Amino acid sequence: MIKNPIRLAIFASGRGSNFEAILSNIISKKLNAHIVAVISNNSQSGALETALTHNIPAFHVSQKQFATESDFSKHLLEILKQAQTDLIVLAGYMKKISSEIINEYKNRILNIHPALLPSFGGKGLYGHYVHEAVLAYGCKVSGVTVHLVDDGYDTGPPILQKCVPVLEDDTADTLAARVLKEEHKIYSQAIQLFAMDRIQIKGGRVHILSKE
Ligand code: GRF
């Protein structure tokens, strides 16, 4: 049973627009959650800056600061535990999550991917590479996937997916913008399902329980 409001730790490496969308849904009370930590491996990340502006605990934690990967994971786990994290939200985090963290937060780590998984996911398919690959294949639709994180690259079971059309004159940038608009809605929706305890994992699939 998750406490209310659900306590989120956001991991982000880049500009942090998904983090901002989540934060603005919390502020406008569309999402019943509390951001207890923002963690980035990139000291220049926009997400850290946004966190500081909103007085949210912000941590720059890079593997380079540690002798081993295990020390790095232990440090992240300490931050997560101290903040009493319920759910880890990967929002453009460019580093694979270690199995130590996955085991400790089993089925409590979410990721967002800017395509309809399992298509156009996996190692090397991130950012504009995803949209370029979708266009090169000639797909008529693309979309967004919010999924649980397991040991693979973009391989955990989907929680929510949303389609967007691919238009004939799309570039990677115009497609990315259309997809991002949906990302900003769907991520908060998926988190809200967790907050309401409406996520059940059965046989490796995510079932969404109806409202009581
Ligand atoms: C998003 O497109 C997300 O799907 C992917 O990385 C990007 C992060 O963007 N995982 P932002 O930093 O949230 O703006």
PDB file of C-alpha atoms and ligand atoms in Angstrom:
ATOM      1  CA  MET A   1       0.000   0.000   0.000  1.00  0.00           C
ATOM      2  CA  ILE A   2       1.459   3.319  -1.066  1.00  0.00           C
ATOM      3  CA  LYS A   3       1.232   6.291   1.290  1.00  0.00           C
ATOM      4  CA  ASN A   4      -0.555   9.366   0.034  1.00  0.00           C
ATOM      5  CA  PRO A   5       0.702  11.567  -1.540  1.00  0.00           C
ATOM      6  CA  ILE A   6       3.047   9.191  -3.341  1.00  0.00           C
ATOM      7  CA  ARG A   7       6.706  10.160  -2.848  1.00  0.00           C
ATOM      8  CA  LEU A   8       8.596  10.487  -6.144  1.00  0.00           C
ATOM      9  CA  ALA A   9      12.308  10.562  -6.877  1.00  0.00           C
ATOM     10  CA  ILE A  10      12.935  11.948 -10.356  1.00  0.00           C
ATOM     11  CA  PHE A  11      16.052  10.936 -12.287  1.00  0.00           C
ATOM     12  CA  ALA A  12      16.851  13.230 -15.228  1.00  0.00           C
ATOM     13  CA  SER A  13      19.959  13.958 -17.280  1.00  0.00           C
ATOM     14  CA  GLY A  14      18.849  16.684 -19.648  1.00  0.00           C
ATOM     15  CA  ARG A  15      16.467  19.596 -20.096  1.00  0.00           C
ATOM     16  CA  GLY A  16      13.864  18.090 -17.730  1.00  0.00           C
ATOM     17  CA  SER A  17      10.616  19.008 -19.501  1.00  0.00           C
ATOM     18  CA  ASN A  18       8.906  15.810 -18.301  1.00  0.00           C
ATOM     19  CA  PHE A  19       9.926  16.636 -14.745  1.00  0.00           C
ATOM     20  CA  GLU A  20       8.508  20.149 -15.212  1.00  0.00           C
ATOM     21  CA  ALA A  21       5.214  18.757 -16.533  1.00  0.00           C
ATOM     22  CA  ILE A  22       4.923  16.420 -13.535  1.00  0.00           C
ATOM     23  CA  LEU A  23       5.730  19.274 -11.161  1.00  0.00           C
ATOM     24  CA  SER A  24       3.158  21.548 -12.752  1.00  0.00           C
ATOM     25  CA  ASN A  25       0.488  18.809 -12.476  1.00  0.00           C
ATOM     26  CA  ILE A  26       1.344  18.455  -8.787  1.00  0.00           C
ATOM     27  CA  ILE A  27       1.156  22.219  -8.252  1.00  0.00           C
ATOM     28  CA  SER A  28      -2.228  22.401 -10.004  1.00  0.00           C
ATOM     29  CA  LYS A  29      -3.400  19.386  -7.942  1.00  0.00           C
ATOM     30  CA  LYS A  30      -4.051  17.172 -10.972  1.00  0.00           C
ATOM     31  CA  LEU A  31      -1.511  14.752  -9.524  1.00  0.00           C
ATOM     32  CA  ASN A  32      -1.442  13.732  -5.888  1.00  0.00           C
ATOM     33  CA  ALA A  33       2.306  13.339  -5.435  1.00  0.00           C
ATOM     34  CA  HIS A  34       5.288  14.843  -3.684  1.00  0.00           C
ATOM     35  CA  ILE A  35       8.718  15.118  -5.321  1.00  0.00           C
ATOM     36  CA  VAL A  36      11.208  14.189  -2.618  1.00  0.00           C
ATOM     37  CA  ALA A  37      14.391  14.227  -4.721  1.00  0.00           C
ATOM     38  CA  VAL A  38      15.692  15.112  -8.157  1.00  0.00           C
ATOM     39  CA  ILE A  39      18.837  13.242  -9.103  1.00  0.00           C
ATOM     40  CA  SER A  40      20.993  13.898 -12.134  1.00  0.00           C
ATOM     41  CA  ASN A  41      24.275  12.544 -13.441  1.00  0.00           C
ATOM     42  CA  ASN A  42      24.744  15.842 -15.282  1.00  0.00           C
ATOM     43  CA  SER A  43      25.607  18.926 -13.229  1.00  0.00           C
ATOM     44  CA  GLN A  44      24.312  21.168 -16.053  1.00  0.00           C
ATOM     45  CA  SER A  45      20.925  19.466 -16.267  1.00  0.00           C
ATOM     46  CA  GLY A  46      17.906  21.758 -16.537  1.00  0.00           C
ATOM     47  CA  ALA A  47      16.139  19.414 -14.124  1.00  0.00           C
ATOM     48  CA  LEU A  48      18.561  20.277 -11.282  1.00  0.00           C
ATOM     49  CA  GLU A  49      18.044  23.963 -11.952  1.00  0.00           C
ATOM     50  CA  THR A  50      14.241  23.590 -11.883  1.00  0.00           C
ATOM     51  CA  ALA A  51      14.451  21.577  -8.667  1.00  0.00           C
ATOM     52  CA  LEU A  52      16.527  24.265  -6.967  1.00  0.00           C
ATOM     53  CA  THR A  53      14.106  26.983  -8.076  1.00  0.00           C
ATOM     54  CA  HIS A  54      11.272  25.051  -6.423  1.00  0.00           C
ATOM     55  CA  ASN A  55      13.207  24.135  -3.268  1.00  0.00           C
ATOM     56  CA  ILE A  56      13.157  20.455  -4.136  1.00  0.00           C
ATOM     57  CA  PRO A  57      16.191  18.515  -2.874  1.00  0.00           C
ATOM     58  CA  ALA A  58      18.511  18.237  -5.899  1.00  0.00           C
ATOM     59  CA  PHE A  59      21.481  15.890  -6.176  1.00  0.00           C
ATOM     60  CA  HIS A  60      24.227  15.744  -8.781  1.00  0.00           C
ATOM     61  CA  VAL A  61      25.449  12.169  -8.551  1.00  0.00           C
ATOM     62  CA  SER A  62      27.785  10.901 -11.232  1.00  0.00           C
ATOM     63  CA  GLN A  63      29.465   7.521 -11.358  1.00  0.00           C
ATOM     64  CA  LYS A  64      32.755   9.373 -11.863  1.00  0.00           C
ATOM     65  CA  GLN A  65      32.565  10.478  -8.207  1.00  0.00           C
ATOM     66  CA  PHE A  66      32.866   6.829  -7.037  1.00  0.00           C
ATOM     67  CA  ALA A  67      35.501   4.128  -7.206  1.00  0.00           C
ATOM     68  CA  THR A  68      33.048   1.413  -8.276  1.00  0.00           C
ATOM     69  CA  GLU A  69      29.595   1.110  -9.806  1.00  0.00           C
ATOM     70  CA  SER A  70      28.425  -0.564  -6.639  1.00  0.00           C
ATOM     71  CA  ASP A  71      29.509   2.428  -4.498  1.00  0.00           C
ATOM     72  CA  PHE A  72      27.612   4.680  -6.903  1.00  0.00           C
ATOM     73  CA  SER A  73      24.454   2.550  -6.543  1.00  0.00           C
ATOM     74  CA  LYS A  74      24.812   2.410  -2.760  1.00  0.00           C
ATOM     75  CA  HIS A  75      24.984   6.188  -2.609  1.00  0.00           C
ATOM     76  CA  LEU A  76      21.872   6.536  -4.794  1.00  0.00           C
ATOM     77  CA  LEU A  77      20.063   3.991  -2.611  1.00  0.00           C
ATOM     78  CA  GLU A  78      20.947   5.993   0.500  1.00  0.00           C
ATOM     79  CA  ILE A  79      19.443   9.149  -1.018  1.00  0.00           C
ATOM     80  CA  LEU A  80      16.331   7.246  -2.109  1.00  0.00           C
ATOM     81  CA  LYS A  81      15.823   5.639   1.295  1.00  0.00           C
ATOM     82  CA  GLN A  82      16.482   8.784   3.250  1.00  0.00           C
ATOM     83  CA  ALA A  83      13.844  10.534   1.140  1.00  0.00           C
ATOM     84  CA  GLN A  84      11.423   7.640   1.773  1.00  0.00           C
ATOM     85  CA  THR A  85      10.894   7.193  -1.955  1.00  0.00           C
ATOM     86  CA  ASP A  86       7.852   5.219  -3.088  1.00  0.00           C
ATOM     87  CA  LEU A  87       8.395   5.471  -6.822  1.00  0.00           C
ATOM     88  CA  ILE A  88      11.420   6.235  -9.006  1.00  0.00           C
ATOM     89  CA  VAL A  89      10.539   8.195 -12.148  1.00  0.00           C
ATOM     90  CA  LEU A  90      13.121   8.158 -14.928  1.00  0.00           C
ATOM     91  CA  ALA A  91      12.573  11.261 -17.026  1.00  0.00           C
ATOM     92  CA  GLY A  92      15.268  11.383 -19.665  1.00  0.00           C
ATOM     93  CA  TYR A  93      17.863   9.683 -17.460  1.00  0.00           C
ATOM     94  CA  MET A  94      20.670   8.613 -19.761  1.00  0.00           C
ATOM     95  CA  LYS A  95      22.207   5.959 -17.556  1.00  0.00           C
ATOM     96  CA  LYS A  96      21.144   2.363 -17.045  1.00  0.00           C
ATOM     97  CA  ILE A  97      19.776   1.684 -13.569  1.00  0.00           C
ATOM     98  CA  SER A  98      21.831  -0.931 -11.729  1.00  0.00           C
ATOM     99  CA  SER A  99      20.342  -4.265 -10.706  1.00  0.00           C
ATOM    100  CA  GLU A 100      20.931  -3.323  -7.035  1.00  0.00           C
ATOM    101  CA  ILE A 101      18.480  -0.441  -7.391  1.00  0.00           C
ATOM    102  CA  ILE A 102      16.063  -2.452  -9.553  1.00  0.00           C
ATOM    103  CA  ASN A 103      15.938  -5.231  -6.941  1.00  0.00           C
ATOM    104  CA  GLU A 104      15.366  -2.786  -4.108  1.00  0.00           C
ATOM    105  CA  TYR A 105      12.600  -0.930  -5.988  1.00  0.00           C
ATOM    106  CA  LYS A 106      11.133  -3.867  -7.899  1.00  0.00           C
ATOM    107  CA  ASN A 107       8.131  -2.771 -10.006  1.00  0.00           C
ATOM    108  CA  ARG A 108       8.492   0.718  -8.550  1.00  0.00           C
ATOM    109  CA  ILE A 109      10.628   2.295 -11.288  1.00  0.00           C
ATOM    110  CA  LEU A 110       9.020   3.942 -14.317  1.00  0.00           C
ATOM    111  CA  ASN A 111      10.523   5.111 -17.572  1.00  0.00           C
ATOM    112  CA  ILE A 112       9.126   7.074 -20.479  1.00  0.00           C
ATOM    113  CA  HIS A 113      10.144   6.312 -24.055  1.00  0.00           C
ATOM    114  CA  PRO A 114       9.228   8.485 -27.056  1.00  0.00           C
ATOM    115  CA  ALA A 115       7.961   5.613 -29.263  1.00  0.00           C
ATOM    116  CA  LEU A 116       5.597   2.658 -29.134  1.00  0.00           C
ATOM    117  CA  LEU A 117       7.688  -0.083 -27.504  1.00  0.00           C
ATOM    118  CA  PRO A 118       8.871  -2.666 -28.306  1.00  0.00           C
ATOM    119  CA  SER A 119       9.458  -0.847 -31.612  1.00  0.00           C
ATOM    120  CA  PHE A 120      12.219   1.735 -31.780  1.00  0.00           C
ATOM    121  CA  GLY A 121      13.618   1.059 -28.325  1.00  0.00           C
ATOM    122  CA  GLY A 122      16.837  -0.396 -26.944  1.00  0.00           C
ATOM    123  CA  LYS A 123      20.428   0.670 -26.685  1.00  0.00           C
ATOM    124  CA  GLY A 124      21.301   3.634 -28.911  1.00  0.00           C
ATOM    125  CA  LEU A 125      17.653   4.519 -29.567  1.00  0.00           C
ATOM    126  CA  TYR A 126      17.185   7.689 -27.584  1.00  0.00           C
ATOM    127  CA  GLY A 127      16.383  11.334 -28.338  1.00  0.00           C
ATOM    128  CA  HIS A 128      16.285  12.275 -32.019  1.00  0.00           C
ATOM    129  CA  TYR A 129      17.612   8.827 -33.054  1.00  0.00           C
ATOM    130  CA  VAL A 130      14.216   7.363 -32.154  1.00  0.00           C
ATOM    131  CA  HIS A 131      12.268   9.781 -34.337  1.00  0.00           C
ATOM    132  CA  GLU A 132      14.764   9.499 -37.210  1.00  0.00           C
ATOM    133  CA  ALA A 133      14.365   5.705 -37.138  1.00  0.00           C
ATOM    134  CA  VAL A 134      10.552   5.976 -37.121  1.00  0.00           C
ATOM    135  CA  LEU A 135      10.666   8.302 -40.156  1.00  0.00           C
ATOM    136  CA  ALA A 136      13.254   6.187 -41.996  1.00  0.00           C
ATOM    137  CA  TYR A 137      11.002   3.139 -41.600  1.00  0.00           C
ATOM    138  CA  GLY A 138       8.047   5.088 -42.967  1.00  0.00           C
ATOM    139  CA  CYS A 139       5.755   4.456 -39.984  1.00  0.00           C
ATOM    140  CA  LYS A 140       2.320   6.059 -40.094  1.00  0.00           C
ATOM    141  CA  VAL A 141       2.034   6.247 -36.311  1.00  0.00           C
ATOM    142  CA  SER A 142       4.447   6.695 -33.451  1.00  0.00           C
ATOM    143  CA  GLY A 143       3.772   7.502 -29.832  1.00  0.00           C
ATOM    144  CA  VAL A 144       4.805   7.264 -26.212  1.00  0.00           C
ATOM    145  CA  THR A 145       5.267   4.389 -23.794  1.00  0.00           C
ATOM    146  CA  VAL A 146       5.425   4.595 -20.017  1.00  0.00           C
ATOM    147  CA  HIS A 147       6.746   1.283 -18.740  1.00  0.00           C
ATOM    148  CA  LEU A 148       8.123  -0.472 -15.708  1.00  0.00           C
ATOM    149  CA  VAL A 149      11.897  -0.746 -15.668  1.00  0.00           C
ATOM    150  CA  ASP A 150      13.625  -4.111 -15.637  1.00  0.00           C
ATOM    151  CA  ASP A 151      17.239  -5.124 -16.303  1.00  0.00           C
ATOM    152  CA  GLY A 152      17.070  -4.508 -20.064  1.00  0.00           C
ATOM    153  CA  TYR A 153      17.052  -1.392 -22.227  1.00  0.00           C
ATOM    154  CA  ASP A 154      13.432  -0.240 -22.656  1.00  0.00           C
ATOM    155  CA  THR A 155      12.126  -3.753 -22.007  1.00  0.00           C
ATOM    156  CA  GLY A 156       9.807  -3.679 -18.978  1.00  0.00           C
ATOM    157  CA  PRO A 157       6.027  -4.076 -19.441  1.00  0.00           C
ATOM    158  CA  PRO A 158       4.090  -1.024 -20.637  1.00  0.00           C
ATOM    159  CA  ILE A 159       1.733   0.770 -18.244  1.00  0.00           C
ATOM    160  CA  LEU A 160       0.274   3.306 -20.684  1.00  0.00           C
ATOM    161  CA  GLN A 161       0.845   3.919 -24.381  1.00  0.00           C
ATOM    162  CA  LYS A 162      -0.458   6.691 -26.586  1.00  0.00           C
ATOM    163  CA  CYS A 163      -0.311   6.970 -30.386  1.00  0.00           C
ATOM    164  CA  VAL A 164       0.417  10.082 -32.397  1.00  0.00           C
ATOM    165  CA  PRO A 165       0.210  10.338 -36.202  1.00  0.00           C
ATOM    166  CA  VAL A 166       3.319  10.633 -38.337  1.00  0.00           C
ATOM    167  CA  LEU A 167       2.714  13.286 -40.991  1.00  0.00           C
ATOM    168  CA  GLU A 168       4.213  13.164 -44.466  1.00  0.00           C
ATOM    169  CA  ASP A 169       6.194  16.356 -44.057  1.00  0.00           C
ATOM    170  CA  ASP A 170       7.451  15.483 -40.551  1.00  0.00           C
ATOM    171  CA  THR A 171      11.066  15.958 -39.589  1.00  0.00           C
ATOM    172  CA  ALA A 172      12.556  14.333 -36.493  1.00  0.00           C
ATOM    173  CA  ASP A 173      12.001  17.655 -34.709  1.00  0.00           C
ATOM    174  CA  THR A 174       8.323  18.086 -35.609  1.00  0.00           C
ATOM    175  CA  LEU A 175       7.581  14.466 -34.722  1.00  0.00           C
ATOM    176  CA  ALA A 176       9.512  14.782 -31.450  1.00  0.00           C
ATOM    177  CA  ALA A 177       7.474  17.868 -30.528  1.00  0.00           C
ATOM    178  CA  ARG A 178       4.158  16.058 -31.190  1.00  0.00           C
ATOM    179  CA  VAL A 179       5.298  13.077 -29.130  1.00  0.00           C
ATOM    180  CA  LEU A 180       6.636  15.257 -26.296  1.00  0.00           C
ATOM    181  CA  LYS A 181       3.260  16.969 -25.916  1.00  0.00           C
ATOM    182  CA  GLU A 182       1.732  13.547 -25.187  1.00  0.00           C
ATOM    183  CA  GLU A 183       4.625  12.580 -22.901  1.00  0.00           C
ATOM    184  CA  HIS A 184       3.809  15.542 -20.713  1.00  0.00           C
ATOM    185  CA  LYS A 185       0.242  14.254 -20.215  1.00  0.00           C
ATOM    186  CA  ILE A 186       0.713  10.514 -20.035  1.00  0.00           C
ATOM    187  CA  TYR A 187       3.556  10.412 -17.477  1.00  0.00           C
ATOM    188  CA  SER A 188       1.467  12.106 -14.789  1.00  0.00           C
ATOM    189  CA  GLN A 189      -1.459   9.809 -15.629  1.00  0.00           C
ATOM    190  CA  ALA A 190       0.708   6.739 -15.078  1.00  0.00           C
ATOM    191  CA  ILE A 191       2.044   8.119 -11.791  1.00  0.00           C
ATOM    192  CA  GLN A 192      -1.499   8.898 -10.657  1.00  0.00           C
ATOM    193  CA  LEU A 193      -2.440   5.229 -11.260  1.00  0.00           C
ATOM    194  CA  PHE A 194       0.370   4.233  -8.876  1.00  0.00           C
ATOM    195  CA  ALA A 195      -0.735   6.866  -6.376  1.00  0.00           C
ATOM    196  CA  MET A 196      -4.234   5.368  -6.427  1.00  0.00           C
ATOM    197  CA  ASP A 197      -2.894   1.823  -6.061  1.00  0.00           C
ATOM    198  CA  ARG A 198      -4.471   0.863  -9.386  1.00  0.00           C
ATOM    199  CA  ILE A 199      -1.460  -0.948 -10.837  1.00  0.00           C
ATOM    200  CA  GLN A 200      -1.254  -4.712 -10.568  1.00  0.00           C
ATOM    201  CA  ILE A 201       1.429  -6.867 -12.170  1.00  0.00           C
ATOM    202  CA  LYS A 202       0.190 -10.299 -13.217  1.00  0.00           C
ATOM    203  CA  GLY A 203       2.132 -12.736 -15.376  1.00  0.00           C
ATOM    204  CA  GLY A 204       4.602 -10.021 -16.356  1.00  0.00           C
ATOM    205  CA  ARG A 205       1.826  -7.731 -17.604  1.00  0.00           C
ATOM    206  CA  VAL A 206       0.507  -4.542 -16.070  1.00  0.00           C
ATOM    207  CA  HIS A 207      -3.204  -4.588 -15.237  1.00  0.00           C
ATOM    208  CA  ILE A 208      -4.956  -1.325 -14.467  1.00  0.00           C
ATOM    209  CA  LEU A 209      -7.575  -1.804 -11.770  1.00  0.00           C
ATOM    210  CA  SER A 210     -10.801   0.098 -12.122  1.00  0.00           C
ATOM    211  CA  LYS A 211     -11.647   2.889  -9.670  1.00  0.00           C
ATOM    212  CA  GLU A 212     -13.382   1.686  -6.511  1.00  0.00           C
TER     213      GLU A 212
HETATM  214  C1  GRF B   1      11.932  12.397 -23.526  1.00  0.00           C
HETATM  215  O1  GRF B   1      11.668  12.397 -24.894  1.00  0.00           O
HETATM  216  C2  GRF B   1      11.748  11.020 -22.930  1.00  0.00           C
HETATM  217  O2  GRF B   1      10.788  10.259 -23.584  1.00  0.00           O
HETATM  218  C3  GRF B   1      13.101  10.386 -23.114  1.00  0.00           C
HETATM  219  O3  GRF B   1      14.020  11.431 -22.925  1.00  0.00           O
HETATM  220  C4  GRF B   1      13.405  12.677 -23.228  1.00  0.00           C
HETATM  221  C5  GRF B   1      13.581  13.552 -22.021  1.00  0.00           C
HETATM  222  O4  GRF B   1      13.126  14.860 -22.239  1.00  0.00           O
HETATM  223  N1  GRF B   1      13.288   9.261 -22.237  1.00  0.00           N
HETATM  224  P1  GRF B   1      13.037  15.885 -21.054  1.00  0.00           P
HETATM  225  O5  GRF B   1      14.428  15.975 -20.429  1.00  0.00           O
HETATM  226  O6  GRF B   1      12.029  15.376 -20.076  1.00  0.00           O
HETATM  227  O7  GRF B   1      12.630  17.181 -21.664  1.00  0.00           O
END
